[in-house]
mmCIF file of C-alpha atoms and ligand atoms in Angstrom:
data_model
loop_
_atom_site.group_PDB
_atom_site.id
_atom_site.type_symbol
_atom_site.label_atom_id
_atom_site.label_comp_id
_atom_site.label_asym_id
_atom_site.label_seq_id
_atom_site.Cartn_x
_atom_site.Cartn_y
_atom_site.Cartn_z
ATOM 1 C CA UNK A 97 -0.038 0.089 -0.035
ATOM 2 C CA UNK A 98 1.566 3.352 -0.618
ATOM 3 C CA UNK A 99 -0.136 6.569 0.626
ATOM 4 C CA UNK A 100 1.011 9.888 -0.446
ATOM 5 C CA UNK A 101 -0.693 13.243 0.952
ATOM 6 C CA UNK A 102 0.085 17.025 0.129
ATOM 7 C CA UNK A 103 -1.187 20.519 0.803
ATOM 8 C CA UNK A 104 -0.522 23.936 -0.240
ATOM 9 C CA UNK A 105 -1.949 27.691 0.383
ATOM 10 C CA UNK A 106 -2.925 28.347 -3.344
ATOM 11 C CA UNK A 107 -2.650 31.321 -4.845
ATOM 12 C CA UNK A 108 -4.985 33.489 -3.556
ATOM 13 C CA UNK A 109 -5.521 32.684 -0.061
ATOM 14 C CA UNK A 110 -3.382 34.384 3.066
ATOM 15 C CA UNK A 111 -3.072 31.102 4.957
ATOM 16 C CA UNK A 112 -4.025 27.081 4.436
ATOM 17 C CA UNK A 113 -6.627 25.879 6.562
ATOM 18 C CA UNK A 114 -6.744 22.673 5.150
ATOM 19 C CA UNK A 115 -4.917 20.112 7.040
ATOM 20 C CA UNK A 116 -4.486 16.200 6.261
ATOM 21 C CA UNK A 117 -3.058 13.167 8.085
ATOM 22 C CA UNK A 118 -1.468 9.791 6.507
ATOM 23 C CA UNK A 119 -1.054 6.664 9.605
ATOM 24 C CA UNK A 120 -0.339 3.490 8.375
ATOM 25 C CA UNK A 121 -0.001 0.959 11.758
ATOM 26 C CA UNK A 122 1.014 -1.552 9.744
ATOM 27 C CA UNK A 123 2.019 -2.912 6.223
ATOM 28 C CA UNK A 124 -1.965 -3.856 5.336
ATOM 29 C CA UNK A 125 -3.609 -0.752 6.700
ATOM 30 C CA UNK A 126 -3.973 2.943 6.089
ATOM 31 C CA UNK A 127 -5.482 5.499 7.795
ATOM 32 C CA UNK A 128 -6.005 8.704 5.790
ATOM 33 C CA UNK A 129 -8.233 12.318 6.093
ATOM 34 C CA UNK A 130 -8.410 15.583 4.906
ATOM 35 C CA UNK A 131 -10.327 18.368 6.593
ATOM 36 C CA UNK A 132 -11.125 21.932 5.151
ATOM 37 C CA UNK A 133 -11.326 24.159 8.809
ATOM 38 C CA UNK A 134 -13.345 27.451 8.661
ATOM 39 C CA UNK A 135 -13.771 30.271 11.280
ATOM 40 C CA UNK A 136 -11.485 33.137 10.946
ATOM 41 C CA UNK A 137 -8.087 34.166 10.086
ATOM 42 C CA UNK A 138 -6.374 31.409 12.307
ATOM 43 C CA UNK A 139 -9.263 29.462 14.236
ATOM 44 C CA UNK A 140 -9.777 27.277 11.047
ATOM 45 C CA UNK A 141 -6.500 25.859 10.926
ATOM 46 C CA UNK A 142 -6.695 24.740 14.382
ATOM 47 C CA UNK A 143 -9.919 23.422 13.355
ATOM 48 C CA UNK A 144 -8.918 21.336 10.506
ATOM 49 C CA UNK A 145 -5.185 20.539 12.501
ATOM 50 C CA UNK A 146 -7.088 19.417 15.699
ATOM 51 C CA UNK A 147 -9.227 17.464 13.560
ATOM 52 C CA UNK A 148 -6.978 15.014 11.615
ATOM 53 C CA UNK A 149 -4.685 14.738 15.195
ATOM 54 C CA UNK A 150 -7.572 13.577 16.951
ATOM 55 C CA UNK A 151 -9.163 11.254 14.545
ATOM 56 C CA UNK A 152 -6.173 9.681 12.905
ATOM 57 C CA UNK A 153 -5.165 8.690 16.619
ATOM 58 C CA UNK A 154 -8.626 7.513 17.874
ATOM 59 C CA UNK A 155 -8.661 5.250 14.563
ATOM 60 C CA UNK A 156 -5.175 4.415 14.810
ATOM 61 C CA UNK A 157 -5.918 3.042 18.463
ATOM 62 C CA UNK A 158 -9.008 1.147 17.534
ATOM 63 C CA UNK A 159 -6.747 -0.623 14.838
ATOM 64 C CA UNK A 160 -3.972 -1.399 17.684
ATOM 65 C CA UNK A 161 -6.876 -2.996 19.502
ATOM 66 C CA UNK A 162 -7.507 -5.457 16.694
ATOM 67 C CA UNK A 163 -9.864 -4.806 14.030
ATOM 68 C CA UNK A 164 -13.385 -6.252 14.464
ATOM 69 C CA UNK A 165 -14.787 -8.738 11.807
ATOM 70 C CA UNK A 166 -17.645 -7.687 10.836
ATOM 71 C CA UNK A 167 -18.375 -4.024 8.313
ATOM 72 C CA UNK A 168 -20.640 -2.717 10.725
ATOM 73 C CA UNK A 169 -18.880 -2.873 13.754
ATOM 74 C CA UNK A 170 -15.576 -1.092 11.551
ATOM 75 C CA UNK A 171 -18.121 1.373 9.867
ATOM 76 C CA UNK A 172 -19.040 1.985 14.003
ATOM 77 C CA UNK A 173 -15.059 2.665 15.376
ATOM 78 C CA UNK A 174 -14.581 5.404 12.040
ATOM 79 C CA UNK A 175 -18.163 6.986 13.490
ATOM 80 C CA UNK A 176 -16.334 6.876 17.004
ATOM 81 C CA UNK A 177 -13.218 8.317 15.628
ATOM 82 C CA UNK A 178 -14.775 11.110 13.812
ATOM 83 C CA UNK A 179 -17.639 12.366 17.208
ATOM 84 C CA UNK A 180 -14.235 12.099 19.306
ATOM 85 C CA UNK A 181 -12.693 14.994 16.674
ATOM 86 C CA UNK A 182 -15.552 16.618 16.656
ATOM 87 C CA UNK A 183 -16.036 16.776 20.981
ATOM 88 C CA UNK A 184 -12.064 18.298 20.698
ATOM 89 C CA UNK A 185 -12.622 20.771 18.533
ATOM 90 C CA UNK A 186 -16.283 21.360 19.934
ATOM 91 C CA UNK A 187 -14.082 21.781 23.629
ATOM 92 C CA UNK A 188 -11.422 24.042 22.114
ATOM 93 C CA UNK A 189 -14.109 26.414 20.535
ATOM 94 C CA UNK A 190 -16.220 27.051 23.553
ATOM 95 C CA UNK A 191 -13.445 27.409 25.921
ATOM 96 C CA UNK A 192 -11.729 29.855 23.502
ATOM 97 C CA UNK A 193 -13.499 33.422 22.406
ATOM 98 C CA UNK A 194 -10.927 33.376 19.514
ATOM 99 C CA UNK A 195 -12.028 29.720 18.261
ATOM 100 C CA UNK A 196 -15.670 30.396 18.787
ATOM 101 C CA UNK A 197 -17.768 29.164 15.333
ATOM 102 C CA UNK A 198 -14.884 27.457 13.861
ATOM 103 C CA UNK A 199 -15.813 24.166 12.179
ATOM 104 C CA UNK A 200 -13.942 21.982 9.379
ATOM 105 C CA UNK A 201 -15.174 19.071 7.067
ATOM 106 C CA UNK A 202 -13.610 15.405 7.304
ATOM 107 C CA UNK A 203 -13.088 13.188 4.776
ATOM 108 C CA UNK A 204 -11.294 9.670 5.578
ATOM 109 C CA UNK A 205 -10.843 6.146 4.682
ATOM 110 C CA UNK A 206 -9.540 3.056 6.607
ATOM 111 C CA UNK A 207 -7.940 1.134 3.912
ATOM 112 C CA UNK A 208 -7.219 -2.258 4.446
ATOM 113 C CA UNK A 209 -5.513 -4.899 1.983
ATOM 114 C CA UNK A 210 -9.643 -5.762 0.180
ATOM 115 C CA UNK A 211 -11.861 -2.925 1.093
ATOM 116 C CA UNK A 212 -12.032 0.634 2.425
ATOM 117 C CA UNK A 213 -14.021 2.226 4.559
ATOM 118 C CA UNK A 214 -14.656 6.027 3.830
ATOM 119 C CA UNK A 215 -16.402 8.719 6.610
ATOM 120 C CA UNK A 216 -17.329 12.220 5.279
ATOM 121 C CA UNK A 217 -19.198 15.365 6.754
ATOM 122 C CA UNK A 218 -19.212 18.337 4.601
ATOM 123 C CA UNK A 219 -17.895 18.574 1.013
ATOM 124 C CA UNK A 220 -14.164 17.252 1.321
ATOM 125 C CA UNK A 221 -14.379 14.628 -1.406
ATOM 126 C CA UNK A 222 -13.330 10.966 -1.376
ATOM 127 C CA UNK A 223 -12.888 9.670 -4.999
ATOM 128 C CA UNK A 224 -12.409 5.624 -5.773
ATOM 129 C CA UNK A 225 -10.545 4.629 -9.317
ATOM 130 C CA UNK A 226 -10.989 0.855 -10.197
ATOM 131 C CA UNK A 227 -11.024 -0.550 -13.461
ATOM 132 C CA UNK A 228 -10.641 2.403 -15.682
ATOM 133 C CA UNK A 229 -13.967 3.963 -14.019
ATOM 134 C CA UNK A 230 -14.313 7.048 -11.321
ATOM 135 C CA UNK A 231 -16.659 6.821 -8.313
ATOM 136 C CA UNK A 232 -17.273 9.629 -5.652
ATOM 137 C CA UNK A 233 -17.695 7.815 -3.064
ATOM 138 C CA UNK A 234 -19.229 10.774 -0.775
ATOM 139 C CA UNK A 235 -21.491 12.845 -0.982
ATOM 140 C CA UNK A 236 -21.064 16.679 -0.353
ATOM 141 C CA UNK A 237 -22.694 18.306 2.696
ATOM 142 C CA UNK A 238 -23.541 21.683 1.194
ATOM 143 C CA UNK A 239 -26.267 23.697 -0.337
ATOM 144 C CA UNK A 240 -25.279 23.189 -3.954
ATOM 145 C CA UNK A 241 -25.519 19.539 -3.937
ATOM 146 C CA UNK A 242 -29.374 20.262 -2.583
ATOM 147 C CA UNK A 243 -29.693 22.390 -5.548
ATOM 148 C CA UNK A 244 -28.322 19.477 -7.898
ATOM 149 C CA UNK A 245 -30.448 16.831 -5.774
ATOM 150 C CA UNK A 246 -34.114 18.550 -6.205
ATOM 151 C CA UNK A 247 -32.726 18.954 -9.986
ATOM 152 C CA UNK A 248 -32.769 23.170 -9.463
ATOM 153 C CA UNK A 249 -28.635 23.558 -11.196
ATOM 154 C CA UNK A 250 -26.995 21.367 -13.082
ATOM 155 C CA UNK A 251 -23.250 19.809 -11.538
ATOM 156 C CA UNK A 252 -21.557 22.015 -13.803
ATOM 157 C CA UNK A 253 -23.438 24.831 -12.626
ATOM 158 C CA UNK A 254 -22.802 23.995 -8.680
ATOM 159 C CA UNK A 255 -19.107 24.717 -9.814
ATOM 160 C CA UNK A 256 -19.347 28.471 -10.062
ATOM 161 C CA UNK A 257 -22.141 28.646 -8.192
ATOM 162 C CA UNK A 258 -21.768 31.720 -5.296
ATOM 163 C CA UNK A 259 -22.912 30.102 -2.733
ATOM 164 C CA UNK A 260 -21.052 26.652 -3.626
ATOM 165 C CA UNK A 261 -18.982 27.186 -0.341
ATOM 166 C CA UNK A 262 -21.939 26.518 1.997
ATOM 167 C CA UNK A 263 -21.545 23.604 3.687
ATOM 168 C CA UNK A 264 -24.650 21.755 5.972
ATOM 169 C CA UNK A 265 -22.610 19.702 7.791
ATOM 170 C CA UNK A 266 -19.527 20.384 9.912
ATOM 171 C CA UNK A 267 -17.124 19.404 12.466
ATOM 172 C CA UNK A 268 -17.060 21.011 15.760
ATOM 173 C CA UNK A 269 -19.371 23.132 15.410
ATOM 174 C CA UNK A 270 -21.965 21.566 17.832
ATOM 175 C CA UNK A 271 -21.687 18.834 20.434
ATOM 176 C CA UNK A 272 -23.153 16.123 17.649
ATOM 177 C CA UNK A 273 -23.113 15.515 13.890
ATOM 178 C CA UNK A 274 -24.295 13.259 11.130
ATOM 179 C CA UNK A 275 -21.425 11.164 9.392
ATOM 180 C CA UNK A 276 -21.764 9.306 6.407
ATOM 181 C CA UNK A 277 -20.010 5.968 6.622
ATOM 182 C CA UNK A 278 -19.190 3.870 3.122
ATOM 183 C CA UNK A 279 -17.859 0.016 2.218
ATOM 184 C CA UNK A 280 -16.337 -0.714 -0.789
ATOM 185 C CA UNK A 281 -14.199 -3.324 -2.132
ATOM 186 C CA UNK A 282 -10.564 -2.348 -3.586
ATOM 187 C CA UNK A 283 -8.518 -4.741 -5.671
ATOM 188 C CA UNK A 284 -5.569 -4.614 -6.300
ATOM 189 C CA UNK A 285 -4.126 -1.444 -9.038
ATOM 190 C CA UNK A 286 -7.059 -0.031 -7.257
ATOM 191 C CA UNK A 287 -6.413 4.286 -6.118
ATOM 192 C CA UNK A 288 -8.238 6.388 -3.571
ATOM 193 C CA UNK A 289 -8.460 10.451 -3.476
ATOM 194 C CA UNK A 290 -9.301 12.482 -0.750
ATOM 195 C CA UNK A 291 -9.627 16.282 -1.394
ATOM 196 C CA UNK A 292 -10.610 19.326 -0.549
ATOM 197 C CA UNK A 293 -12.767 21.262 -2.483
ATOM 198 C CA UNK A 294 -9.738 23.872 -3.740
ATOM 199 C CA UNK A 295 -9.148 20.768 -5.947
ATOM 200 C CA UNK A 296 -12.483 20.196 -7.196
ATOM 201 C CA UNK A 297 -13.917 23.381 -7.704
ATOM 202 C CA UNK A 298 -11.295 23.961 -10.727
ATOM 203 C CA UNK A 299 -10.013 20.697 -11.767
ATOM 204 C CA UNK A 300 -13.061 18.147 -13.315
ATOM 205 C CA UNK A 301 -13.484 14.823 -12.520
ATOM 206 C CA UNK A 302 -12.800 14.310 -16.298
ATOM 207 C CA UNK A 303 -9.399 15.540 -15.383
ATOM 208 C CA UNK A 304 -8.978 13.736 -12.652
ATOM 209 C CA UNK A 305 -9.899 10.763 -13.765
ATOM 210 C CA UNK A 306 -7.011 11.004 -16.870
ATOM 211 C CA UNK A 307 -4.654 11.371 -13.827
ATOM 212 C CA UNK A 308 -5.848 8.972 -11.408
ATOM 213 C CA UNK A 309 -5.796 6.784 -14.701
ATOM 214 C CA UNK A 310 -1.703 7.500 -15.410
ATOM 215 C CA UNK A 311 0.714 4.734 -14.102
ATOM 216 C CA UNK A 312 2.873 6.782 -12.163
ATOM 217 C CA UNK A 313 3.074 6.653 -8.209
ATOM 218 C CA UNK A 314 1.009 8.689 -5.988
ATOM 219 C CA UNK A 315 3.274 11.388 -5.248
ATOM 220 C CA UNK A 316 3.372 11.868 -8.975
ATOM 221 C CA UNK A 317 -0.516 11.884 -9.095
ATOM 222 C CA UNK A 318 -1.147 13.707 -6.229
ATOM 223 C CA UNK A 319 1.767 16.789 -7.467
ATOM 224 C CA UNK A 320 0.032 16.910 -10.899
ATOM 225 C CA UNK A 321 -3.194 17.248 -9.501
ATOM 226 C CA UNK A 322 -1.737 20.221 -7.625
ATOM 227 C CA UNK A 323 -0.072 21.540 -10.178
ATOM 228 C CA UNK A 324 -3.608 21.404 -12.487
ATOM 229 C CA UNK A 325 -5.081 23.559 -9.487
ATOM 230 C CA UNK A 326 -2.143 25.933 -9.726
ATOM 231 C CA UNK A 327 -3.031 26.312 -13.430
ATOM 232 C CA UNK A 328 -6.910 26.755 -12.957
ATOM 233 C CA UNK A 329 -5.530 30.034 -10.866
ATOM 234 C CA UNK A 330 -6.218 28.134 -7.394
ATOM 235 C CA UNK A 331 -7.897 30.598 -5.702
ATOM 236 C CA UNK A 332 -8.479 28.488 -2.356
ATOM 237 C CA UNK A 333 -5.873 26.048 -0.171
ATOM 238 C CA UNK A 334 -5.722 22.961 -1.853
ATOM 239 C CA UNK A 335 -5.284 19.511 -0.299
ATOM 240 C CA UNK A 336 -4.425 16.001 -1.859
ATOM 241 C CA UNK A 337 -4.032 12.675 -0.371
ATOM 242 C CA UNK A 338 -3.951 9.933 -2.971
ATOM 243 C CA UNK A 339 -3.758 6.172 -1.486
ATOM 244 C CA UNK A 340 -2.566 3.008 -4.131
ATOM 245 C CA UNK A 341 -2.699 -0.671 -3.416
HETATM 246 CA CA1 CA B 402 -11.647 24.565 0.932
#
């Protein structure tokens, strides 16, 4: 299993409020997570940094204790790790006035030898590339996604919609949070991409698919995707994590 991530401020923003973490407790087990923070100049950084650290530490600890065999209980472990991250961010925001209202998205994957579990809150995304096809696994929790689902705008219009930054779920803004969890089969040669909206707002799924199809190392794929975002002006922070079995 090869895992690689990078994050970049982009060409417009003054600071980077995205964070990512990669943990590999053993050869056949990977934990990857991307958070896109919000809430003031410094607070967004704090929310995303605490989010990736709290989530990956909690899930790594569960892995060390031994993963349960059944999928439902593995999904519950992911949700539990997300709740831990939510609670830590929420408490920090409650205790520190300068962090009031901060929050973050979270998209994460627990990658095993032939399956992966994905957790998602907000509009950072997980894609699965398998047998020549790109599948978006996570569904955005955003205002524009709701408009797309109601047929009021097209996915293409969503990409440039003035309200595209408004998310309907976040971590750290309330005591509880609703979490989506998915399970996918994962074959040799498949790839997973986790990314913030700084990538997907400027690079289309077709282009992402073309890059993932190339038989190159995850590090090169991640750098190529960042370069494409930069070429489009990178108006937002860009974070990309690529996993290859
Ligand atoms: Ca963003």
